[in-house]
Protein backbone atom coordinates (compact mmCIF):
# COMPACT_ATOMS: atom_id res chain seq x y z
CA UNK A 1 0.00 0.00 0.00
CA UNK A 2 1.17 3.51 -0.75
CA UNK A 3 1.81 5.27 2.54
CA UNK A 4 2.44 8.62 0.86
CA UNK A 5 0.14 9.61 -1.99
CA UNK A 6 1.24 12.38 -4.34
CA UNK A 7 -0.71 14.33 -6.92
CA UNK A 8 -0.83 15.30 -9.67
CA UNK A 9 1.26 12.83 -11.64
CA UNK A 10 2.16 15.53 -14.14
CA UNK A 11 1.77 19.28 -14.18
CA UNK A 12 2.29 21.96 -16.81
CA UNK A 13 2.64 25.57 -15.66
CA UNK A 14 3.41 28.74 -17.54
CA UNK A 15 6.58 30.62 -16.73
CA UNK A 16 5.97 32.97 -13.82
CA UNK A 17 3.04 30.94 -12.50
CA UNK A 18 2.67 29.01 -9.24
CA UNK A 19 3.27 25.28 -9.25
CA UNK A 20 1.52 23.29 -6.52
CA UNK A 21 2.13 19.63 -5.73
CA UNK A 22 0.22 17.85 -2.99
CA UNK A 23 0.97 14.89 -0.78
CA UNK A 24 -1.06 13.01 1.78
CA UNK A 25 0.20 10.49 4.29
CA UNK A 26 -1.38 7.84 6.46
CA UNK A 27 1.11 7.06 9.20
CA UNK A 28 0.72 9.57 12.03
CA UNK A 29 4.15 8.56 13.33
CA UNK A 30 5.81 10.31 10.38
CA UNK A 31 7.63 13.38 11.61
CA UNK A 32 10.00 14.40 8.84
CA UNK A 33 8.79 15.49 5.41
CA UNK A 34 11.34 16.29 2.69
CA UNK A 35 10.90 17.11 -0.97
CA UNK A 36 13.40 15.85 -3.53
CA UNK A 37 13.96 17.23 -7.03
CA UNK A 38 15.20 15.04 -9.88
CA UNK A 39 16.44 16.23 -13.26
CA UNK A 40 16.60 13.81 -16.20
CA UNK A 41 19.60 11.50 -15.98
CA UNK A 42 20.37 12.53 -12.41
CA UNK A 43 19.58 11.19 -8.99
CA UNK A 44 17.10 12.98 -6.73
CA UNK A 45 18.48 15.82 -4.59
CA UNK A 46 17.04 17.33 -1.43
CA UNK A 47 15.13 20.52 -2.13
CA UNK A 48 13.49 21.47 1.14
CA UNK A 49 12.20 19.69 4.25
CA UNK A 50 9.84 20.35 7.15
CA UNK A 51 9.06 18.92 10.54
CA UNK A 52 5.50 18.97 11.92
CA UNK A 53 6.18 21.56 14.61
CA UNK A 54 5.74 24.29 11.98
CA UNK A 55 3.00 24.82 9.40
CA UNK A 56 5.14 26.41 6.72
CA UNK A 57 8.74 26.60 5.61
CA UNK A 58 10.03 28.85 2.87
CA UNK A 59 13.34 28.78 1.04
CA UNK A 60 13.53 31.25 -1.79
CA UNK A 61 10.75 30.51 -4.28
CA UNK A 62 9.98 27.13 -2.68
CA UNK A 63 7.52 26.77 0.19
CA UNK A 64 6.25 23.71 2.04
CA UNK A 65 2.81 24.03 3.63
CA UNK A 66 2.00 21.43 6.28
CA UNK A 67 -1.42 20.51 7.70
CA UNK A 68 -0.96 18.02 10.51
CA UNK A 69 -4.65 17.48 11.23
CA UNK A 70 -5.38 16.69 7.58
CA UNK A 71 -2.17 14.67 7.21
CA UNK A 72 -1.28 16.63 4.10
CA UNK A 73 1.63 18.71 2.91
CA UNK A 74 2.31 20.54 -0.30
CA UNK A 75 5.09 22.17 -2.27
CA UNK A 76 4.52 25.58 -3.79
CA UNK A 77 6.93 26.96 -6.38
CA UNK A 78 6.43 30.67 -6.87
CA UNK A 79 7.40 32.46 -10.09
CA UNK A 80 8.04 29.08 -11.73
CA UNK A 81 10.92 29.04 -14.21
CA UNK A 82 11.80 26.66 -17.08
CA UNK A 83 14.80 25.53 -14.99
CA UNK A 84 12.34 24.20 -12.41
CA UNK A 85 11.18 21.57 -14.92
CA UNK A 86 11.96 18.29 -13.17
CA UNK A 87 10.34 15.42 -11.32
CA UNK A 88 9.46 16.17 -7.71
CA UNK A 89 9.05 13.59 -4.97
CA UNK A 90 7.57 14.13 -1.57
CA UNK A 91 8.67 11.77 1.19
CA UNK A 92 8.14 11.02 4.84
CA UNK A 93 9.94 9.21 7.59
CA UNK A 94 9.91 8.57 11.30
CA UNK A 95 12.66 10.43 13.10
CA UNK A 96 13.70 7.27 14.89
CA UNK A 97 13.63 5.33 11.65
CA UNK A 98 17.20 5.78 10.44
CA UNK A 99 16.33 7.85 7.39
CA UNK A 100 14.10 5.20 5.87
CA UNK A 101 12.17 7.51 3.63
CA UNK A 102 8.82 6.55 2.12
CA UNK A 103 8.42 8.36 -1.18
CA UNK A 104 5.36 9.53 -3.07
CA UNK A 105 4.77 8.53 -6.68
CA UNK A 106 6.41 11.63 -8.15
CA UNK A 107 5.19 14.62 -10.18
CA UNK A 108 6.68 15.52 -13.53
CA UNK A 109 6.63 19.32 -13.68
CA UNK A 110 7.02 21.19 -16.96
CA UNK A 111 7.34 24.95 -17.02
CA UNK A 112 6.51 26.40 -20.41
CA UNK A 113 8.48 29.51 -21.40
CA UNK B 1 30.93 17.73 -2.69
CA UNK B 2 29.46 14.39 -1.77
CA UNK B 3 29.79 11.90 -4.54
CA UNK B 4 27.86 8.68 -4.83
CA UNK B 5 29.03 6.67 -7.80
CA UNK B 6 27.13 3.85 -9.39
CA UNK B 7 29.56 2.02 -11.61
CA UNK B 8 27.09 0.84 -14.26
CA UNK B 9 24.66 3.35 -15.76
CA UNK B 10 23.05 0.89 -18.16
CA UNK B 11 22.94 -2.89 -18.04
CA UNK B 12 21.14 -5.48 -20.14
CA UNK B 13 20.91 -8.97 -18.66
CA UNK B 14 19.07 -12.17 -19.44
CA UNK B 15 16.52 -13.88 -17.21
CA UNK B 16 18.23 -16.05 -14.64
CA UNK B 17 21.56 -14.23 -14.70
CA UNK B 18 23.19 -13.04 -11.49
CA UNK B 19 23.50 -9.25 -11.45
CA UNK B 20 25.73 -7.06 -9.32
CA UNK B 21 25.09 -3.34 -8.93
CA UNK B 22 27.92 -1.48 -7.25
CA UNK B 23 27.77 1.80 -5.34
CA UNK B 24 30.63 3.76 -3.79
CA UNK B 25 30.42 6.93 -1.68
CA UNK B 26 33.30 9.19 -0.77
CA UNK B 27 31.96 11.01 2.31
CA UNK B 28 32.47 8.42 5.03
CA UNK B 29 28.70 8.10 5.48
CA UNK B 30 27.44 5.43 7.86
CA UNK B 31 24.12 4.82 6.11
CA UNK B 32 23.65 3.53 2.59
CA UNK B 33 20.48 2.65 0.73
CA UNK B 34 19.24 0.95 -2.41
CA UNK B 35 16.02 2.21 -3.93
CA UNK B 36 14.14 1.13 -7.02
CA UNK B 37 12.41 3.79 -9.16
CA UNK B 38 9.46 2.90 -11.37
CA UNK B 39 7.04 5.27 -13.15
CA UNK B 40 3.93 5.87 -11.11
CA UNK B 41 5.38 4.11 -8.07
CA UNK B 42 8.05 6.58 -7.00
CA UNK B 43 11.08 5.29 -5.13
CA UNK B 44 10.78 2.13 -3.09
CA UNK B 45 13.37 1.03 -0.53
CA UNK B 46 14.93 -2.36 -1.20
CA UNK B 47 17.61 -2.59 1.50
CA UNK B 48 19.63 -0.29 3.64
CA UNK B 49 22.77 -0.58 5.75
CA UNK B 50 23.72 1.45 8.79
CA UNK B 51 27.17 -0.02 9.27
CA UNK B 52 29.67 -2.34 7.69
CA UNK B 53 28.29 -5.87 7.45
CA UNK B 54 24.93 -4.63 8.79
CA UNK B 55 21.84 -4.66 6.62
CA UNK B 56 18.14 -4.32 7.03
CA UNK B 57 15.28 -5.10 4.67
CA UNK B 58 13.30 -2.29 3.17
CA UNK B 59 9.83 -2.46 1.70
CA UNK B 60 10.56 -4.67 -1.33
CA UNK B 61 13.53 -6.96 -0.54
CA UNK B 62 12.23 -10.08 -2.31
CA UNK B 63 14.58 -11.23 -5.05
CA UNK B 64 17.44 -9.02 -3.86
CA UNK B 65 20.36 -9.27 -1.47
CA UNK B 66 23.06 -6.80 -0.48
CA UNK B 67 26.64 -6.75 0.67
CA UNK B 68 28.56 -4.15 2.63
CA UNK B 69 32.10 -5.32 3.30
CA UNK B 70 33.59 -1.82 3.40
CA UNK B 71 32.07 1.40 4.68
CA UNK B 72 32.22 3.16 1.33
CA UNK B 73 30.79 0.36 -0.81
CA UNK B 74 27.28 -1.08 -0.93
CA UNK B 75 26.37 -3.72 -3.49
CA UNK B 76 22.95 -4.85 -4.65
CA UNK B 77 22.73 -8.42 -5.89
CA UNK B 78 20.01 -10.01 -8.00
CA UNK B 79 20.64 -13.73 -7.57
CA UNK B 80 18.49 -14.72 -10.54
CA UNK B 81 17.27 -11.76 -12.53
CA UNK B 82 13.68 -11.71 -13.70
CA UNK B 83 11.90 -9.44 -16.18
CA UNK B 84 9.95 -7.76 -13.38
CA UNK B 85 13.24 -6.49 -12.01
CA UNK B 86 13.70 -4.28 -15.06
CA UNK B 87 13.94 -0.86 -13.45
CA UNK B 88 16.06 2.11 -12.46
CA UNK B 89 18.10 1.40 -9.33
CA UNK B 90 19.26 4.28 -7.16
CA UNK B 91 21.90 4.12 -4.46
CA UNK B 92 22.03 6.74 -1.71
CA UNK B 93 24.15 7.52 1.31
CA UNK B 94 23.70 9.66 4.41
CA UNK B 95 25.38 10.45 7.67
CA UNK B 96 24.30 8.37 10.62
CA UNK B 97 21.30 9.50 12.59
CA UNK B 98 17.58 9.61 12.20
CA UNK B 99 16.95 12.29 9.63
CA UNK B 100 18.93 14.35 7.21
CA UNK B 101 19.78 14.53 3.58
CA UNK B 102 20.14 11.48 1.39
CA UNK B 103 22.70 11.85 -1.39
CA UNK B 104 21.80 9.84 -4.46
CA UNK B 105 23.84 8.43 -7.28
CA UNK B 106 22.76 8.93 -10.88
CA UNK B 107 21.16 5.53 -11.10
CA UNK B 108 21.67 2.22 -12.88
CA UNK B 109 19.08 1.34 -15.49
CA UNK B 110 18.72 -2.43 -15.65
CA UNK B 111 16.88 -4.22 -18.42
CA UNK B 112 16.22 -7.93 -18.00
CA UNK B 113 15.30 -9.74 -21.21
PDB file of C-alpha atoms in Angstrom:
ATOM      1  CA  UNK A   1       0.000   0.000   0.000  1.00  0.00           C
ATOM      2  CA  UNK A   2       1.174   3.506  -0.748  1.00  0.00           C
ATOM      3  CA  UNK A   3       1.812   5.268   2.536  1.00  0.00           C
ATOM      4  CA  UNK A   4       2.444   8.616   0.860  1.00  0.00           C
ATOM      5  CA  UNK A   5       0.139   9.612  -1.993  1.00  0.00           C
ATOM      6  CA  UNK A   6       1.241  12.380  -4.339  1.00  0.00           C
ATOM      7  CA  UNK A   7      -0.708  14.334  -6.921  1.00  0.00           C
ATOM      8  CA  UNK A   8      -0.829  15.298  -9.674  1.00  0.00           C
ATOM      9  CA  UNK A   9       1.255  12.826 -11.636  1.00  0.00           C
ATOM     10  CA  UNK A  10       2.159  15.526 -14.139  1.00  0.00           C
ATOM     11  CA  UNK A  11       1.771  19.278 -14.181  1.00  0.00           C
ATOM     12  CA  UNK A  12       2.289  21.962 -16.806  1.00  0.00           C
ATOM     13  CA  UNK A  13       2.639  25.567 -15.657  1.00  0.00           C
ATOM     14  CA  UNK A  14       3.409  28.738 -17.535  1.00  0.00           C
ATOM     15  CA  UNK A  15       6.582  30.622 -16.728  1.00  0.00           C
ATOM     16  CA  UNK A  16       5.968  32.965 -13.823  1.00  0.00           C
ATOM     17  CA  UNK A  17       3.040  30.943 -12.500  1.00  0.00           C
ATOM     18  CA  UNK A  18       2.673  29.012  -9.236  1.00  0.00           C
ATOM     19  CA  UNK A  19       3.265  25.276  -9.252  1.00  0.00           C
ATOM     20  CA  UNK A  20       1.516  23.289  -6.523  1.00  0.00           C
ATOM     21  CA  UNK A  21       2.134  19.629  -5.732  1.00  0.00           C
ATOM     22  CA  UNK A  22       0.224  17.851  -2.995  1.00  0.00           C
ATOM     23  CA  UNK A  23       0.974  14.891  -0.777  1.00  0.00           C
ATOM     24  CA  UNK A  24      -1.062  13.007   1.783  1.00  0.00           C
ATOM     25  CA  UNK A  25       0.204  10.486   4.286  1.00  0.00           C
ATOM     26  CA  UNK A  26      -1.377   7.840   6.463  1.00  0.00           C
ATOM     27  CA  UNK A  27       1.107   7.061   9.203  1.00  0.00           C
ATOM     28  CA  UNK A  28       0.719   9.565  12.030  1.00  0.00           C
ATOM     29  CA  UNK A  29       4.152   8.561  13.329  1.00  0.00           C
ATOM     30  CA  UNK A  30       5.815  10.309  10.375  1.00  0.00           C
ATOM     31  CA  UNK A  31       7.633  13.382  11.609  1.00  0.00           C
ATOM     32  CA  UNK A  32      10.000  14.404   8.843  1.00  0.00           C
ATOM     33  CA  UNK A  33       8.789  15.495   5.410  1.00  0.00           C
ATOM     34  CA  UNK A  34      11.339  16.286   2.686  1.00  0.00           C
ATOM     35  CA  UNK A  35      10.903  17.110  -0.969  1.00  0.00           C
ATOM     36  CA  UNK A  36      13.396  15.852  -3.533  1.00  0.00           C
ATOM     37  CA  UNK A  37      13.963  17.226  -7.029  1.00  0.00           C
ATOM     38  CA  UNK A  38      15.201  15.045  -9.875  1.00  0.00           C
ATOM     39  CA  UNK A  39      16.440  16.233 -13.260  1.00  0.00           C
ATOM     40  CA  UNK A  40      16.599  13.809 -16.205  1.00  0.00           C
ATOM     41  CA  UNK A  41      19.602  11.500 -15.978  1.00  0.00           C
ATOM     42  CA  UNK A  42      20.374  12.532 -12.413  1.00  0.00           C
ATOM     43  CA  UNK A  43      19.576  11.188  -8.986  1.00  0.00           C
ATOM     44  CA  UNK A  44      17.098  12.977  -6.725  1.00  0.00           C
ATOM     45  CA  UNK A  45      18.476  15.815  -4.592  1.00  0.00           C
ATOM     46  CA  UNK A  46      17.042  17.325  -1.426  1.00  0.00           C
ATOM     47  CA  UNK A  47      15.131  20.525  -2.131  1.00  0.00           C
ATOM     48  CA  UNK A  48      13.486  21.470   1.141  1.00  0.00           C
ATOM     49  CA  UNK A  49      12.202  19.692   4.253  1.00  0.00           C
ATOM     50  CA  UNK A  50       9.839  20.354   7.145  1.00  0.00           C
ATOM     51  CA  UNK A  51       9.064  18.916  10.545  1.00  0.00           C
ATOM     52  CA  UNK A  52       5.503  18.974  11.918  1.00  0.00           C
ATOM     53  CA  UNK A  53       6.176  21.560  14.608  1.00  0.00           C
ATOM     54  CA  UNK A  54       5.739  24.291  11.979  1.00  0.00           C
ATOM     55  CA  UNK A  55       3.004  24.815   9.405  1.00  0.00           C
ATOM     56  CA  UNK A  56       5.138  26.410   6.722  1.00  0.00           C
ATOM     57  CA  UNK A  57       8.741  26.603   5.608  1.00  0.00           C
ATOM     58  CA  UNK A  58      10.032  28.852   2.874  1.00  0.00           C
ATOM     59  CA  UNK A  59      13.338  28.778   1.039  1.00  0.00           C
ATOM     60  CA  UNK A  60      13.529  31.252  -1.790  1.00  0.00           C
ATOM     61  CA  UNK A  61      10.750  30.507  -4.282  1.00  0.00           C
ATOM     62  CA  UNK A  62       9.984  27.135  -2.679  1.00  0.00           C
ATOM     63  CA  UNK A  63       7.518  26.771   0.192  1.00  0.00           C
ATOM     64  CA  UNK A  64       6.245  23.709   2.038  1.00  0.00           C
ATOM     65  CA  UNK A  65       2.815  24.027   3.634  1.00  0.00           C
ATOM     66  CA  UNK A  66       2.001  21.433   6.277  1.00  0.00           C
ATOM     67  CA  UNK A  67      -1.418  20.506   7.696  1.00  0.00           C
ATOM     68  CA  UNK A  68      -0.964  18.016  10.508  1.00  0.00           C
ATOM     69  CA  UNK A  69      -4.648  17.477  11.229  1.00  0.00           C
ATOM     70  CA  UNK A  70      -5.378  16.692   7.579  1.00  0.00           C
ATOM     71  CA  UNK A  71      -2.166  14.675   7.208  1.00  0.00           C
ATOM     72  CA  UNK A  72      -1.281  16.635   4.104  1.00  0.00           C
ATOM     73  CA  UNK A  73       1.635  18.707   2.909  1.00  0.00           C
ATOM     74  CA  UNK A  74       2.314  20.540  -0.300  1.00  0.00           C
ATOM     75  CA  UNK A  75       5.094  22.173  -2.273  1.00  0.00           C
ATOM     76  CA  UNK A  76       4.521  25.583  -3.792  1.00  0.00           C
ATOM     77  CA  UNK A  77       6.930  26.959  -6.378  1.00  0.00           C
ATOM     78  CA  UNK A  78       6.427  30.675  -6.867  1.00  0.00           C
ATOM     79  CA  UNK A  79       7.398  32.456 -10.087  1.00  0.00           C
ATOM     80  CA  UNK A  80       8.038  29.079 -11.733  1.00  0.00           C
ATOM     81  CA  UNK A  81      10.925  29.036 -14.212  1.00  0.00           C
ATOM     82  CA  UNK A  82      11.803  26.661 -17.077  1.00  0.00           C
ATOM     83  CA  UNK A  83      14.802  25.529 -14.990  1.00  0.00           C
ATOM     84  CA  UNK A  84      12.343  24.199 -12.412  1.00  0.00           C
ATOM     85  CA  UNK A  85      11.181  21.570 -14.920  1.00  0.00           C
ATOM     86  CA  UNK A  86      11.956  18.289 -13.171  1.00  0.00           C
ATOM     87  CA  UNK A  87      10.335  15.421 -11.321  1.00  0.00           C
ATOM     88  CA  UNK A  88       9.455  16.172  -7.714  1.00  0.00           C
ATOM     89  CA  UNK A  89       9.054  13.587  -4.969  1.00  0.00           C
ATOM     90  CA  UNK A  90       7.566  14.129  -1.567  1.00  0.00           C
ATOM     91  CA  UNK A  91       8.667  11.770   1.188  1.00  0.00           C
ATOM     92  CA  UNK A  92       8.143  11.019   4.840  1.00  0.00           C
ATOM     93  CA  UNK A  93       9.940   9.206   7.594  1.00  0.00           C
ATOM     94  CA  UNK A  94       9.912   8.567  11.298  1.00  0.00           C
ATOM     95  CA  UNK A  95      12.665  10.430  13.100  1.00  0.00           C
ATOM     96  CA  UNK A  96      13.696   7.273  14.887  1.00  0.00           C
ATOM     97  CA  UNK A  97      13.630   5.332  11.653  1.00  0.00           C
ATOM     98  CA  UNK A  98      17.202   5.782  10.445  1.00  0.00           C
ATOM     99  CA  UNK A  99      16.332   7.850   7.389  1.00  0.00           C
ATOM    100  CA  UNK A 100      14.101   5.200   5.872  1.00  0.00           C
ATOM    101  CA  UNK A 101      12.171   7.512   3.626  1.00  0.00           C
ATOM    102  CA  UNK A 102       8.821   6.549   2.118  1.00  0.00           C
ATOM    103  CA  UNK A 103       8.416   8.363  -1.183  1.00  0.00           C
ATOM    104  CA  UNK A 104       5.356   9.530  -3.072  1.00  0.00           C
ATOM    105  CA  UNK A 105       4.773   8.528  -6.682  1.00  0.00           C
ATOM    106  CA  UNK A 106       6.413  11.629  -8.150  1.00  0.00           C
ATOM    107  CA  UNK A 107       5.190  14.618 -10.182  1.00  0.00           C
ATOM    108  CA  UNK A 108       6.682  15.525 -13.526  1.00  0.00           C
ATOM    109  CA  UNK A 109       6.631  19.320 -13.683  1.00  0.00           C
ATOM    110  CA  UNK A 110       7.021  21.185 -16.960  1.00  0.00           C
ATOM    111  CA  UNK A 111       7.342  24.950 -17.016  1.00  0.00           C
ATOM    112  CA  UNK A 112       6.509  26.403 -20.406  1.00  0.00           C
ATOM    113  CA  UNK A 113       8.476  29.514 -21.403  1.00  0.00           C
TER     114      UNK A 113
ATOM    115  CA  UNK B   1      30.931  17.729  -2.689  1.00  0.00           C
ATOM    116  CA  UNK B   2      29.457  14.388  -1.771  1.00  0.00           C
ATOM    117  CA  UNK B   3      29.795  11.901  -4.540  1.00  0.00           C
ATOM    118  CA  UNK B   4      27.855   8.682  -4.831  1.00  0.00           C
ATOM    119  CA  UNK B   5      29.032   6.673  -7.801  1.00  0.00           C
ATOM    120  CA  UNK B   6      27.128   3.847  -9.390  1.00  0.00           C
ATOM    121  CA  UNK B   7      29.557   2.024 -11.612  1.00  0.00           C
ATOM    122  CA  UNK B   8      27.088   0.842 -14.255  1.00  0.00           C
ATOM    123  CA  UNK B   9      24.664   3.352 -15.757  1.00  0.00           C
ATOM    124  CA  UNK B  10      23.047   0.889 -18.163  1.00  0.00           C
ATOM    125  CA  UNK B  11      22.937  -2.892 -18.042  1.00  0.00           C
ATOM    126  CA  UNK B  12      21.145  -5.481 -20.143  1.00  0.00           C
ATOM    127  CA  UNK B  13      20.913  -8.974 -18.660  1.00  0.00           C
ATOM    128  CA  UNK B  14      19.071 -12.166 -19.438  1.00  0.00           C
ATOM    129  CA  UNK B  15      16.522 -13.880 -17.213  1.00  0.00           C
ATOM    130  CA  UNK B  16      18.234 -16.046 -14.636  1.00  0.00           C
ATOM    131  CA  UNK B  17      21.561 -14.227 -14.698  1.00  0.00           C
ATOM    132  CA  UNK B  18      23.189 -13.035 -11.494  1.00  0.00           C
ATOM    133  CA  UNK B  19      23.496  -9.254 -11.449  1.00  0.00           C
ATOM    134  CA  UNK B  20      25.729  -7.058  -9.317  1.00  0.00           C
ATOM    135  CA  UNK B  21      25.086  -3.339  -8.933  1.00  0.00           C
ATOM    136  CA  UNK B  22      27.916  -1.480  -7.250  1.00  0.00           C
ATOM    137  CA  UNK B  23      27.772   1.801  -5.338  1.00  0.00           C
ATOM    138  CA  UNK B  24      30.626   3.764  -3.793  1.00  0.00           C
ATOM    139  CA  UNK B  25      30.416   6.932  -1.682  1.00  0.00           C
ATOM    140  CA  UNK B  26      33.300   9.191  -0.770  1.00  0.00           C
ATOM    141  CA  UNK B  27      31.956  11.012   2.312  1.00  0.00           C
ATOM    142  CA  UNK B  28      32.470   8.417   5.025  1.00  0.00           C
ATOM    143  CA  UNK B  29      28.703   8.102   5.483  1.00  0.00           C
ATOM    144  CA  UNK B  30      27.438   5.433   7.858  1.00  0.00           C
ATOM    145  CA  UNK B  31      24.117   4.822   6.109  1.00  0.00           C
ATOM    146  CA  UNK B  32      23.646   3.527   2.588  1.00  0.00           C
ATOM    147  CA  UNK B  33      20.479   2.649   0.725  1.00  0.00           C
ATOM    148  CA  UNK B  34      19.242   0.949  -2.413  1.00  0.00           C
ATOM    149  CA  UNK B  35      16.017   2.213  -3.932  1.00  0.00           C
ATOM    150  CA  UNK B  36      14.135   1.129  -7.019  1.00  0.00           C
ATOM    151  CA  UNK B  37      12.414   3.791  -9.161  1.00  0.00           C
ATOM    152  CA  UNK B  38       9.458   2.900 -11.366  1.00  0.00           C
ATOM    153  CA  UNK B  39       7.040   5.270 -13.151  1.00  0.00           C
ATOM    154  CA  UNK B  40       3.927   5.865 -11.105  1.00  0.00           C
ATOM    155  CA  UNK B  41       5.379   4.113  -8.065  1.00  0.00           C
ATOM    156  CA  UNK B  42       8.047   6.576  -6.999  1.00  0.00           C
ATOM    157  CA  UNK B  43      11.079   5.288  -5.128  1.00  0.00           C
ATOM    158  CA  UNK B  44      10.784   2.132  -3.087  1.00  0.00           C
ATOM    159  CA  UNK B  45      13.372   1.032  -0.535  1.00  0.00           C
ATOM    160  CA  UNK B  46      14.931  -2.356  -1.203  1.00  0.00           C
ATOM    161  CA  UNK B  47      17.611  -2.592   1.496  1.00  0.00           C
ATOM    162  CA  UNK B  48      19.627  -0.293   3.643  1.00  0.00           C
ATOM    163  CA  UNK B  49      22.769  -0.579   5.749  1.00  0.00           C
ATOM    164  CA  UNK B  50      23.724   1.452   8.793  1.00  0.00           C
ATOM    165  CA  UNK B  51      27.167  -0.016   9.268  1.00  0.00           C
ATOM    166  CA  UNK B  52      29.669  -2.345   7.686  1.00  0.00           C
ATOM    167  CA  UNK B  53      28.289  -5.869   7.452  1.00  0.00           C
ATOM    168  CA  UNK B  54      24.933  -4.633   8.790  1.00  0.00           C
ATOM    169  CA  UNK B  55      21.845  -4.661   6.620  1.00  0.00           C
ATOM    170  CA  UNK B  56      18.136  -4.316   7.030  1.00  0.00           C
ATOM    171  CA  UNK B  57      15.276  -5.103   4.666  1.00  0.00           C
ATOM    172  CA  UNK B  58      13.298  -2.291   3.172  1.00  0.00           C
ATOM    173  CA  UNK B  59       9.826  -2.462   1.698  1.00  0.00           C
ATOM    174  CA  UNK B  60      10.557  -4.668  -1.333  1.00  0.00           C
ATOM    175  CA  UNK B  61      13.531  -6.962  -0.537  1.00  0.00           C
ATOM    176  CA  UNK B  62      12.227 -10.078  -2.312  1.00  0.00           C
ATOM    177  CA  UNK B  63      14.576 -11.227  -5.054  1.00  0.00           C
ATOM    178  CA  UNK B  64      17.442  -9.021  -3.856  1.00  0.00           C
ATOM    179  CA  UNK B  65      20.358  -9.271  -1.465  1.00  0.00           C
ATOM    180  CA  UNK B  66      23.061  -6.798  -0.478  1.00  0.00           C
ATOM    181  CA  UNK B  67      26.639  -6.747   0.672  1.00  0.00           C
ATOM    182  CA  UNK B  68      28.565  -4.148   2.632  1.00  0.00           C
ATOM    183  CA  UNK B  69      32.099  -5.322   3.302  1.00  0.00           C
ATOM    184  CA  UNK B  70      33.587  -1.821   3.396  1.00  0.00           C
ATOM    185  CA  UNK B  71      32.066   1.405   4.682  1.00  0.00           C
ATOM    186  CA  UNK B  72      32.219   3.159   1.328  1.00  0.00           C
ATOM    187  CA  UNK B  73      30.786   0.363  -0.809  1.00  0.00           C
ATOM    188  CA  UNK B  74      27.281  -1.083  -0.926  1.00  0.00           C
ATOM    189  CA  UNK B  75      26.367  -3.716  -3.492  1.00  0.00           C
ATOM    190  CA  UNK B  76      22.949  -4.855  -4.645  1.00  0.00           C
ATOM    191  CA  UNK B  77      22.726  -8.424  -5.892  1.00  0.00           C
ATOM    192  CA  UNK B  78      20.012 -10.006  -8.004  1.00  0.00           C
ATOM    193  CA  UNK B  79      20.645 -13.732  -7.567  1.00  0.00           C
ATOM    194  CA  UNK B  80      18.494 -14.717 -10.541  1.00  0.00           C
ATOM    195  CA  UNK B  81      17.273 -11.763 -12.535  1.00  0.00           C
ATOM    196  CA  UNK B  82      13.679 -11.710 -13.703  1.00  0.00           C
ATOM    197  CA  UNK B  83      11.903  -9.443 -16.176  1.00  0.00           C
ATOM    198  CA  UNK B  84       9.951  -7.757 -13.380  1.00  0.00           C
ATOM    199  CA  UNK B  85      13.239  -6.487 -12.008  1.00  0.00           C
ATOM    200  CA  UNK B  86      13.704  -4.278 -15.057  1.00  0.00           C
ATOM    201  CA  UNK B  87      13.936  -0.861 -13.446  1.00  0.00           C
ATOM    202  CA  UNK B  88      16.061   2.111 -12.458  1.00  0.00           C
ATOM    203  CA  UNK B  89      18.101   1.403  -9.329  1.00  0.00           C
ATOM    204  CA  UNK B  90      19.263   4.281  -7.157  1.00  0.00           C
ATOM    205  CA  UNK B  91      21.899   4.119  -4.458  1.00  0.00           C
ATOM    206  CA  UNK B  92      22.035   6.745  -1.709  1.00  0.00           C
ATOM    207  CA  UNK B  93      24.154   7.519   1.310  1.00  0.00           C
ATOM    208  CA  UNK B  94      23.698   9.660   4.408  1.00  0.00           C
ATOM    209  CA  UNK B  95      25.384  10.451   7.670  1.00  0.00           C
ATOM    210  CA  UNK B  96      24.296   8.373  10.621  1.00  0.00           C
ATOM    211  CA  UNK B  97      21.296   9.495  12.585  1.00  0.00           C
ATOM    212  CA  UNK B  98      17.578   9.610  12.200  1.00  0.00           C
ATOM    213  CA  UNK B  99      16.948  12.291   9.631  1.00  0.00           C
ATOM    214  CA  UNK B 100      18.926  14.347   7.212  1.00  0.00           C
ATOM    215  CA  UNK B 101      19.777  14.530   3.584  1.00  0.00           C
ATOM    216  CA  UNK B 102      20.142  11.485   1.392  1.00  0.00           C
ATOM    217  CA  UNK B 103      22.705  11.846  -1.392  1.00  0.00           C
ATOM    218  CA  UNK B 104      21.800   9.843  -4.457  1.00  0.00           C
ATOM    219  CA  UNK B 105      23.840   8.429  -7.283  1.00  0.00           C
ATOM    220  CA  UNK B 106      22.763   8.929 -10.883  1.00  0.00           C
ATOM    221  CA  UNK B 107      21.159   5.527 -11.105  1.00  0.00           C
ATOM    222  CA  UNK B 108      21.666   2.220 -12.879  1.00  0.00           C
ATOM    223  CA  UNK B 109      19.078   1.339 -15.490  1.00  0.00           C
ATOM    224  CA  UNK B 110      18.721  -2.427 -15.646  1.00  0.00           C
ATOM    225  CA  UNK B 111      16.880  -4.222 -18.421  1.00  0.00           C
ATOM    226  CA  UNK B 112      16.225  -7.934 -18.001  1.00  0.00           C
ATOM    227  CA  UNK B 113      15.297  -9.743 -21.209  1.00  0.00           C
TER     228      UNK B 113
END
